[in-house]
PDB file of N, CA and C in Angstrom:
ATOM      1  N   MET A   1     132.948   3.173  21.560  1.00 46.00           N
ATOM      2  CA  MET A   1     132.389   4.485  21.813  1.00 46.00           C
ATOM      3  C   MET A   1     132.285   4.681  23.318  1.00 46.00           C
ATOM      4  N   SER A   2     132.914   5.698  23.837  1.00 60.00           N
ATOM      5  CA  SER A   2     132.932   5.878  25.279  1.00 60.00           C
ATOM      6  C   SER A   2     131.835   6.814  25.785  1.00 60.00           C
ATOM      7  N   ASP A   3     131.353   7.719  24.969  1.00 77.00           N
ATOM      8  CA  ASP A   3     130.345   8.668  25.431  1.00 77.00           C
ATOM      9  C   ASP A   3     129.272   8.854  24.356  1.00 77.00           C
ATOM     10  N   PRO A   4     128.291   7.939  24.298  1.00 85.00           N
ATOM     11  CA  PRO A   4     127.270   8.050  23.265  1.00 85.00           C
ATOM     12  C   PRO A   4     126.410   9.306  23.438  1.00 85.00           C
ATOM     13  N   TYR A   5     126.000   9.893  22.340  1.00 91.00           N
ATOM     14  CA  TYR A   5     125.171  11.095  22.374  1.00 91.00           C
ATOM     15  C   TYR A   5     123.881  10.850  23.154  1.00 91.00           C
ATOM     16  N   LEU A   6     123.250   9.700  22.957  1.00 93.00           N
ATOM     17  CA  LEU A   6     121.987   9.410  23.631  1.00 93.00           C
ATOM     18  C   LEU A   6     122.124   9.328  25.142  1.00 93.00           C
ATOM     19  N   SER A   7     123.330   9.138  25.650  1.00 91.00           N
ATOM     20  CA  SER A   7     123.523   9.071  27.102  1.00 91.00           C
ATOM     21  C   SER A   7     123.280  10.430  27.759  1.00 91.00           C
ATOM     22  N   GLN A   8     123.161  11.494  26.969  1.00 92.00           N
ATOM     23  CA  GLN A   8     122.894  12.828  27.500  1.00 92.00           C
ATOM     24  C   GLN A   8     121.419  13.029  27.834  1.00 92.00           C
ATOM     25  N   PHE A   9     120.558  12.092  27.408  1.00 94.00           N
ATOM     26  CA  PHE A   9     119.127  12.210  27.644  1.00 94.00           C
ATOM     27  C   PHE A   9     118.724  11.413  28.881  1.00 94.00           C
ATOM     28  N   SER A  10     117.721  11.921  29.583  1.00 94.00           N
ATOM     29  CA  SER A  10     117.178  11.200  30.732  1.00 94.00           C
ATOM     30  C   SER A  10     115.658  11.330  30.722  1.00 94.00           C
ATOM     31  N   THR A  11     115.005  10.583  31.592  1.00 96.00           N
ATOM     32  CA  THR A  11     113.549  10.571  31.671  1.00 96.00           C
ATOM     33  C   THR A  11     113.002  11.997  31.808  1.00 96.00           C
ATOM     34  N   GLY A  12     112.015  12.307  30.982  1.00 96.00           N
ATOM     35  CA  GLY A  12     111.386  13.624  31.007  1.00 96.00           C
ATOM     36  C   GLY A  12     111.946  14.610  30.001  1.00 96.00           C
ATOM     37  N   ASP A  13     113.145  14.357  29.460  1.00 96.00           N
ATOM     38  CA  ASP A  13     113.721  15.228  28.435  1.00 96.00           C
ATOM     39  C   ASP A  13     112.925  15.091  27.144  1.00 96.00           C
ATOM     40  N   MET A  14     113.003  16.114  26.304  1.00 97.00           N
ATOM     41  CA  MET A  14     112.393  16.057  24.984  1.00 97.00           C
ATOM     42  C   MET A  14     113.481  15.728  23.968  1.00 97.00           C
ATOM     43  N   ILE A  15     113.099  14.949  22.952  1.00 97.00           N
ATOM     44  CA  ILE A  15     114.036  14.526  21.913  1.00 97.00           C
ATOM     45  C   ILE A  15     113.352  14.672  20.559  1.00 97.00           C
ATOM     46  N   GLU A  16     114.132  15.034  19.549  1.00 96.00           N
ATOM     47  CA  GLU A  16     113.646  15.119  18.177  1.00 96.00           C
ATOM     48  C   GLU A  16     114.461  14.193  17.299  1.00 96.00           C
ATOM     49  N   VAL A  17     113.797  13.594  16.328  1.00 95.00           N
ATOM     50  CA  VAL A  17     114.487  12.780  15.323  1.00 95.00           C
ATOM     51  C   VAL A  17     114.100  13.314  13.954  1.00 95.00           C
ATOM     52  N   SER A  18     115.022  13.212  13.010  1.00 94.00           N
ATOM     53  CA  SER A  18     114.814  13.813  11.697  1.00 94.00           C
ATOM     54  C   SER A  18     113.668  13.191  10.903  1.00 94.00           C
ATOM     55  N   CYS A  19     113.278  11.971  11.220  1.00 91.00           N
ATOM     56  CA  CYS A  19     112.219  11.310  10.446  1.00 91.00           C
ATOM     57  C   CYS A  19     110.822  11.543  11.016  1.00 91.00           C
ATOM     58  N   ARG A  20     110.690  12.374  12.046  1.00 91.00           N
ATOM     59  CA  ARG A  20     109.394  12.699  12.643  1.00 91.00           C
ATOM     60  C   ARG A  20     109.295  14.205  12.872  1.00 91.00           C
ATOM     61  N   LYS A  21     108.108  14.764  12.680  1.00 91.00           N
ATOM     62  CA  LYS A  21     107.906  16.203  12.857  1.00 91.00           C
ATOM     63  C   LYS A  21     107.637  16.583  14.307  1.00 91.00           C
ATOM     64  N   THR A  22     107.116  15.656  15.096  1.00 93.00           N
ATOM     65  CA  THR A  22     106.714  15.947  16.466  1.00 93.00           C
ATOM     66  C   THR A  22     107.763  15.464  17.463  1.00 93.00           C
ATOM     67  N   SER A  23     108.132  16.322  18.401  1.00 95.00           N
ATOM     68  CA  SER A  23     109.075  15.946  19.466  1.00 95.00           C
ATOM     69  C   SER A  23     108.473  14.837  20.316  1.00 95.00           C
ATOM     70  N   MET A  24     109.341  14.137  21.035  1.00 96.00           N
ATOM     71  CA  MET A  24     108.916  13.047  21.903  1.00 96.00           C
ATOM     72  C   MET A  24     109.494  13.249  23.292  1.00 96.00           C
ATOM     73  N   GLU A  25     108.793  12.733  24.294  1.00 97.00           N
ATOM     74  CA  GLU A  25     109.290  12.784  25.659  1.00 97.00           C
ATOM     75  C   GLU A  25     109.978  11.469  25.996  1.00 97.00           C
ATOM     76  N   VAL A  26     111.181  11.552  26.527  1.00 97.00           N
ATOM     77  CA  VAL A  26     111.950  10.363  26.879  1.00 97.00           C
ATOM     78  C   VAL A  26     111.301   9.669  28.077  1.00 97.00           C
ATOM     79  N   GLN A  27     111.013   8.388  27.934  1.00 96.00           N
ATOM     80  CA  GLN A  27     110.454   7.574  29.001  1.00 96.00           C
ATOM     81  C   GLN A  27     111.544   6.769  29.707  1.00 96.00           C
ATOM     82  N   LYS A  28     112.581   6.401  28.942  1.00 94.00           N
ATOM     83  CA  LYS A  28     113.671   5.596  29.489  1.00 94.00           C
ATOM     84  C   LYS A  28     114.907   5.806  28.621  1.00 94.00           C
ATOM     85  N   ALA A  29     116.072   5.896  29.241  1.00 92.00           N
ATOM     86  CA  ALA A  29     117.348   5.996  28.530  1.00 92.00           C
ATOM     87  C   ALA A  29     118.323   5.076  29.240  1.00 92.00           C
ATOM     88  N   GLU A  30     118.929   4.154  28.480  1.00 88.00           N
ATOM     89  CA  GLU A  30     119.816   3.180  29.119  1.00 88.00           C
ATOM     90  C   GLU A  30     120.754   2.519  28.114  1.00 88.00           C
ATOM     91  N   PRO A  31     121.875   1.983  28.608  1.00 85.00           N
ATOM     92  CA  PRO A  31     122.774   1.216  27.741  1.00 85.00           C
ATOM     93  C   PRO A  31     122.078  -0.069  27.297  1.00 85.00           C
ATOM     94  N   THR A  32     122.446  -0.562  26.143  1.00 80.00           N
ATOM     95  CA  THR A  32     121.912  -1.837  25.673  1.00 80.00           C
ATOM     96  C   THR A  32     122.934  -2.931  25.935  1.00 80.00           C
ATOM     97  N   PRO A  33     122.503  -4.177  25.957  1.00 75.00           N
ATOM     98  CA  PRO A  33     123.460  -5.280  26.155  1.00 75.00           C
ATOM     99  C   PRO A  33     124.496  -5.315  25.030  1.00 75.00           C
ATOM    100  N   ASP A  34     125.706  -5.688  25.370  1.00 67.00           N
ATOM    101  CA  ASP A  34     126.784  -5.747  24.376  1.00 67.00           C
ATOM    102  C   ASP A  34     126.454  -6.647  23.202  1.00 67.00           C
ATOM    103  N   TRP A  35     125.741  -7.727  23.446  1.00 60.00           N
ATOM    104  CA  TRP A  35     125.435  -8.671  22.368  1.00 60.00           C
ATOM    105  C   TRP A  35     124.499  -8.083  21.333  1.00 60.00           C
ATOM    106  N   ASP A  36     123.838  -6.985  21.664  1.00 63.00           N
ATOM    107  CA  ASP A  36     122.874  -6.364  20.763  1.00 63.00           C
ATOM    108  C   ASP A  36     123.571  -5.626  19.622  1.00 63.00           C
ATOM    109  N   GLY A  37     124.863  -5.323  19.759  1.00 66.00           N
ATOM    110  CA  GLY A  37     125.571  -4.593  18.718  1.00 66.00           C
ATOM    111  C   GLY A  37     125.290  -3.097  18.750  1.00 66.00           C
ATOM    112  N   ARG A  38     124.585  -2.658  19.743  1.00 69.00           N
ATOM    113  CA  ARG A  38     124.287  -1.240  19.919  1.00 69.00           C
ATOM    114  C   ARG A  38     124.777  -0.843  21.302  1.00 69.00           C
ATOM    115  N   VAL A  39     124.978   0.449  21.502  1.00 85.00           N
ATOM    116  CA  VAL A  39     125.534   0.851  22.782  1.00 85.00           C
ATOM    117  C   VAL A  39     124.568   1.620  23.670  1.00 85.00           C
ATOM    118  N   TYR A  40     123.551   2.261  23.120  1.00 90.00           N
ATOM    119  CA  TYR A  40     122.648   3.037  23.956  1.00 90.00           C
ATOM    120  C   TYR A  40     121.281   3.109  23.296  1.00 90.00           C
ATOM    121  N   LYS A  41     120.223   3.160  24.127  1.00 92.00           N
ATOM    122  CA  LYS A  41     118.880   3.295  23.564  1.00 92.00           C
ATOM    123  C   LYS A  41     118.051   4.250  24.393  1.00 92.00           C
ATOM    124  N   VAL A  42     117.090   4.874  23.728  1.00 94.00           N
ATOM    125  CA  VAL A  42     116.133   5.768  24.357  1.00 94.00           C
ATOM    126  C   VAL A  42     114.747   5.320  23.925  1.00 94.00           C
ATOM    127  N   ILE A  43     113.845   5.180  24.884  1.00 95.00           N
ATOM    128  CA  ILE A  43     112.440   4.917  24.599  1.00 95.00           C
ATOM    129  C   ILE A  43     111.720   6.248  24.803  1.00 95.00           C
ATOM    130  N   ALA A  44     110.940   6.668  23.816  1.00 96.00           N
ATOM    131  CA  ALA A  44     110.255   7.956  23.892  1.00 96.00           C
ATOM    132  C   ALA A  44     108.831   7.829  23.368  1.00 96.00           C
ATOM    133  N   GLU A  45     107.981   8.748  23.802  1.00 95.00           N
ATOM    134  CA  GLU A  45     106.581   8.743  23.379  1.00 95.00           C
ATOM    135  C   GLU A  45     106.137  10.145  23.009  1.00 95.00           C
ATOM    136  N   ASN A  46     105.176  10.204  22.100  1.00 95.00           N
ATOM    137  CA  ASN A  46     104.427  11.428  21.848  1.00 95.00           C
ATOM    138  C   ASN A  46     102.979  11.013  21.613  1.00 95.00           C
ATOM    139  N   ARG A  47     102.150  11.914  21.216  1.00 93.00           N
ATOM    140  CA  ARG A  47     100.733  11.568  21.072  1.00 93.00           C
ATOM    141  C   ARG A  47     100.459  10.583  19.942  1.00 93.00           C
ATOM    142  N   TYR A  48     101.441  10.339  19.099  1.00 92.00           N
ATOM    143  CA  TYR A  48     101.265   9.427  17.969  1.00 92.00           C
ATOM    144  C   TYR A  48     101.726   8.003  18.248  1.00 92.00           C
ATOM    145  N   GLY A  49     102.531   7.800  19.277  1.00 91.00           N
ATOM    146  CA  GLY A  49     102.990   6.452  19.565  1.00 91.00           C
ATOM    147  C   GLY A  49     104.207   6.385  20.467  1.00 91.00           C
ATOM    148  N   ARG A  50     104.767   5.178  20.522  1.00 93.00           N
ATOM    149  CA  ARG A  50     105.943   4.877  21.349  1.00 93.00           C
ATOM    150  C   ARG A  50     107.075   4.490  20.403  1.00 93.00           C
ATOM    151  N   TYR A  51     108.268   4.992  20.674  1.00 95.00           N
ATOM    152  CA  TYR A  51     109.391   4.822  19.758  1.00 95.00           C
ATOM    153  C   TYR A  51     110.664   4.451  20.521  1.00 95.00           C
ATOM    154  N   ARG A  52     111.590   3.852  19.806  1.00 94.00           N
ATOM    155  CA  ARG A  52     112.913   3.538  20.359  1.00 94.00           C
ATOM    156  C   ARG A  52     113.957   4.055  19.384  1.00 94.00           C
ATOM    157  N   VAL A  53     114.954   4.717  19.918  1.00 94.00           N
ATOM    158  CA  VAL A  53     116.096   5.174  19.134  1.00 94.00           C
ATOM    159  C   VAL A  53     117.317   4.496  19.712  1.00 94.00           C
ATOM    160  N   THR A  54     118.101   3.836  18.873  1.00 92.00           N
ATOM    161  CA  THR A  54     119.340   3.220  19.338  1.00 92.00           C
ATOM    162  C   THR A  54     120.525   3.899  18.663  1.00 92.00           C
ATOM    163  N   GLU A  55     121.611   3.947  19.391  1.00 91.00           N
ATOM    164  CA  GLU A  55     122.852   4.514  18.871  1.00 91.00           C
ATOM    165  C   GLU A  55     123.878   3.393  18.772  1.00 91.00           C
ATOM    166  N   ASN A  56     124.344   3.147  17.572  1.00 86.00           N
ATOM    167  CA  ASN A  56     125.324   2.089  17.342  1.00 86.00           C
ATOM    168  C   ASN A  56     126.717   2.547  17.752  1.00 86.00           C
ATOM    169  N   GLU A  57     127.636   1.600  17.796  1.00 83.00           N
ATOM    170  CA  GLU A  57     129.020   1.910  18.180  1.00 83.00           C
ATOM    171  C   GLU A  57     129.660   2.939  17.263  1.00 83.00           C
ATOM    172  N   ASP A  58     129.230   2.990  15.996  1.00 86.00           N
ATOM    173  CA  ASP A  58     129.801   3.953  15.053  1.00 86.00           C
ATOM    174  C   ASP A  58     129.119   5.314  15.104  1.00 86.00           C
ATOM    175  N   GLY A  59     128.178   5.501  16.059  1.00 87.00           N
ATOM    176  CA  GLY A  59     127.503   6.777  16.220  1.00 87.00           C
ATOM    177  C   GLY A  59     126.265   6.943  15.353  1.00 87.00           C
ATOM    178  N   GLU A  60     125.902   5.933  14.587  1.00 91.00           N
ATOM    179  CA  GLU A  60     124.703   6.000  13.747  1.00 91.00           C
ATOM    180  C   GLU A  60     123.465   5.655  14.568  1.00 91.00           C
ATOM    181  N   PHE A  61     122.372   6.355  14.289  1.00 93.00           N
ATOM    182  CA  PHE A  61     121.114   6.141  14.994  1.00 93.00           C
ATOM    183  C   PHE A  61     120.144   5.334  14.141  1.00 93.00           C
ATOM    184  N   THR A  62     119.343   4.490  14.817  1.00 92.00           N
ATOM    185  CA  THR A  62     118.274   3.741  14.155  1.00 92.00           C
ATOM    186  C   THR A  62     116.987   4.002  14.918  1.00 92.00           C
ATOM    187  N   PHE A  63     115.905   4.208  14.174  1.00 94.00           N
ATOM    188  CA  PHE A  63     114.604   4.564  14.733  1.00 94.00           C
ATOM    189  C   PHE A  63     113.653   3.383  14.592  1.00 94.00           C
ATOM    190  N   TYR A  64     112.973   3.032  15.679  1.00 94.00           N
ATOM    191  CA  TYR A  64     112.018   1.916  15.693  1.00 94.00           C
ATOM    192  C   TYR A  64     110.651   2.414  16.146  1.00 94.00           C
ATOM    193  N   VAL A  65     109.609   1.755  15.652  1.00 92.00           N
ATOM    194  CA  VAL A  65     108.238   2.070  16.048  1.00 92.00           C
ATOM    195  C   VAL A  65     107.682   0.870  16.797  1.00 92.00           C
ATOM    196  N   SER A  66     106.998   1.129  17.900  1.00 91.00           N
ATOM    197  CA  SER A  66     106.357   0.056  18.661  1.00 91.00           C
ATOM    198  C   SER A  66     105.135  -0.422  17.891  1.00 91.00           C
ATOM    199  N   SER A  67     105.023  -1.744  17.760  1.00 85.00           N
ATOM    200  CA  SER A  67     103.863  -2.311  17.081  1.00 85.00           C
ATOM    201  C   SER A  67     103.438  -3.576  17.810  1.00 85.00           C
ATOM    202  N   SER A  68     102.215  -3.952  17.608  1.00 79.00           N
ATOM    203  CA  SER A  68     101.683  -5.160  18.236  1.00 79.00           C
ATOM    204  C   SER A  68     101.318  -6.170  17.158  1.00 79.00           C
ATOM    205  N   ASN A  69     101.530  -7.426  17.476  1.00 74.00           N
ATOM    206  CA  ASN A  69     101.112  -8.491  16.575  1.00 74.00           C
ATOM    207  C   ASN A  69     100.603  -9.660  17.411  1.00 74.00           C
ATOM    208  N   TYR A  70     100.402 -10.781  16.795  1.00 75.00           N
ATOM    209  CA  TYR A  70      99.863 -11.964  17.462  1.00 75.00           C
ATOM    210  C   TYR A  70     100.698 -12.362  18.695  1.00 75.00           C
ATOM    211  N   TRP A  71     102.007 -12.188  18.631  1.00 76.00           N
ATOM    212  CA  TRP A  71     102.903 -12.622  19.699  1.00 76.00           C
ATOM    213  C   TRP A  71     103.121 -11.554  20.772  1.00 76.00           C
ATOM    214  N   GLY A  72     102.581 -10.370  20.595  1.00 77.00           N
ATOM    215  CA  GLY A  72     102.759  -9.308  21.572  1.00 77.00           C
ATOM    216  C   GLY A  72     103.363  -8.063  20.952  1.00 77.00           C
ATOM    217  N   LYS A  73     103.893  -7.194  21.796  1.00 80.00           N
ATOM    218  CA  LYS A  73     104.484  -5.949  21.314  1.00 80.00           C
ATOM    219  C   LYS A  73     105.909  -6.188  20.840  1.00 80.00           C
ATOM    220  N   THR A  74     106.250  -5.538  19.734  1.00 83.00           N
ATOM    221  CA  THR A  74     107.589  -5.643  19.162  1.00 83.00           C
ATOM    222  C   THR A  74     108.044  -4.253  18.712  1.00 83.00           C
ATOM    223  N   TRP A  75     109.296  -4.168  18.301  1.00 81.00           N
ATOM    224  CA  TRP A  75     109.846  -2.938  17.739  1.00 81.00           C
ATOM    225  C   TRP A  75     110.133  -3.176  16.270  1.00 81.00           C
ATOM    226  N   SER A  76     109.502  -2.420  15.395  1.00 82.00           N
ATOM    227  CA  SER A  76     109.732  -2.525  13.958  1.00 82.00           C
ATOM    228  C   SER A  76     110.726  -1.459  13.526  1.00 82.00           C
ATOM    229  N   PRO A  77     111.836  -1.878  12.885  1.00 80.00           N
ATOM    230  CA  PRO A  77     112.792  -0.873  12.417  1.00 80.00           C
ATOM    231  C   PRO A  77     112.137   0.019  11.369  1.00 80.00           C
ATOM    232  N   GLU A  78     112.296   1.293  11.521  1.00 84.00           N
ATOM    233  CA  GLU A  78     111.654   2.252  10.637  1.00 84.00           C
ATOM    234  C   GLU A  78     112.660   2.922   9.717  1.00 84.00           C
ATOM    235  N   GLU A  79     113.754   3.428  10.309  1.00 86.00           N
ATOM    236  CA  GLU A  79     114.722   4.170   9.528  1.00 86.00           C
ATOM    237  C   GLU A  79     116.093   4.150  10.190  1.00 86.00           C
ATOM    238  N   SER A  80     117.142   4.114   9.368  1.00 88.00           N
ATOM    239  CA  SER A  80     118.520   4.184   9.868  1.00 88.00           C
ATOM    240  C   SER A  80     119.161   5.468   9.354  1.00 88.00           C
ATOM    241  N   GLY A  81     120.240   5.852   9.984  1.00 89.00           N
ATOM    242  CA  GLY A  81     120.981   7.025   9.538  1.00 89.00           C
ATOM    243  C   GLY A  81     120.255   8.333   9.793  1.00 89.00           C
ATOM    244  N   ILE A  82     119.432   8.377  10.823  1.00 92.00           N
ATOM    245  CA  ILE A  82     118.691   9.594  11.157  1.00 92.00           C
ATOM    246  C   ILE A  82     119.551  10.515  11.997  1.00 92.00           C
ATOM    247  N   SER A  83     119.097  11.749  12.171  1.00 93.00           N
ATOM    248  CA  SER A  83     119.775  12.645  13.110  1.00 93.00           C
ATOM    249  C   SER A  83     118.884  12.836  14.332  1.00 93.00           C
ATOM    250  N   VAL A  84     119.520  13.053  15.463  1.00 95.00           N
ATOM    251  CA  VAL A  84     118.827  13.176  16.745  1.00 95.00           C
ATOM    252  C   VAL A  84     119.310  14.461  17.413  1.00 95.00           C
ATOM    253  N   SER A  85     118.369  15.183  18.038  1.00 94.00           N
ATOM    254  CA  SER A  85     118.738  16.417  18.725  1.00 94.00           C
ATOM    255  C   SER A  85     117.717  16.734  19.810  1.00 94.00           C
ATOM    256  N   ARG A  86     118.005  17.759  20.568  1.00 92.00           N
ATOM    257  CA  ARG A  86     117.053  18.309  21.523  1.00 92.00           C
ATOM    258  C   ARG A  86     116.260  19.382  20.774  1.00 92.00           C
ATOM    259  N   PRO A  87     115.006  19.625  21.132  1.00 90.00           N
ATOM    260  CA  PRO A  87     114.214  20.637  20.427  1.00 90.00           C
ATOM    261  C   PRO A  87     114.832  22.028  20.434  1.00 90.00           C
ATOM    262  N   ASP A  88     115.627  22.352  21.445  1.00 83.00           N
ATOM    263  CA  ASP A  88     116.215  23.687  21.531  1.00 83.00           C
ATOM    264  C   ASP A  88     117.587  23.813  20.864  1.00 83.00           C
ATOM    265  N   GLU A  89     118.070  22.750  20.224  1.00 71.00           N
ATOM    266  CA  GLU A  89     119.395  22.802  19.571  1.00 71.00           C
ATOM    267  C   GLU A  89     119.288  23.362  18.175  1.00 71.00           C
TER     268      GLU A  89
END
């Protein structure tokens, strides 16, 4: 994949995902390491929490929720195959 959709987002942009009703503000947008099997990720927040959206090489998105446990903060996979857009699209 040469031009991932998530690469169009930058810090301060708003993003919507189909599995959440409330838009989120992008905190960070960056490529992921090749070994991760994903090509791009966005970290976003809203008043309900902190989230990560990754875009796989096949263009599919996966949504993660930030959670804390005994070992520290982690990302729990929440949903795959979601749609992602800007609030004005």
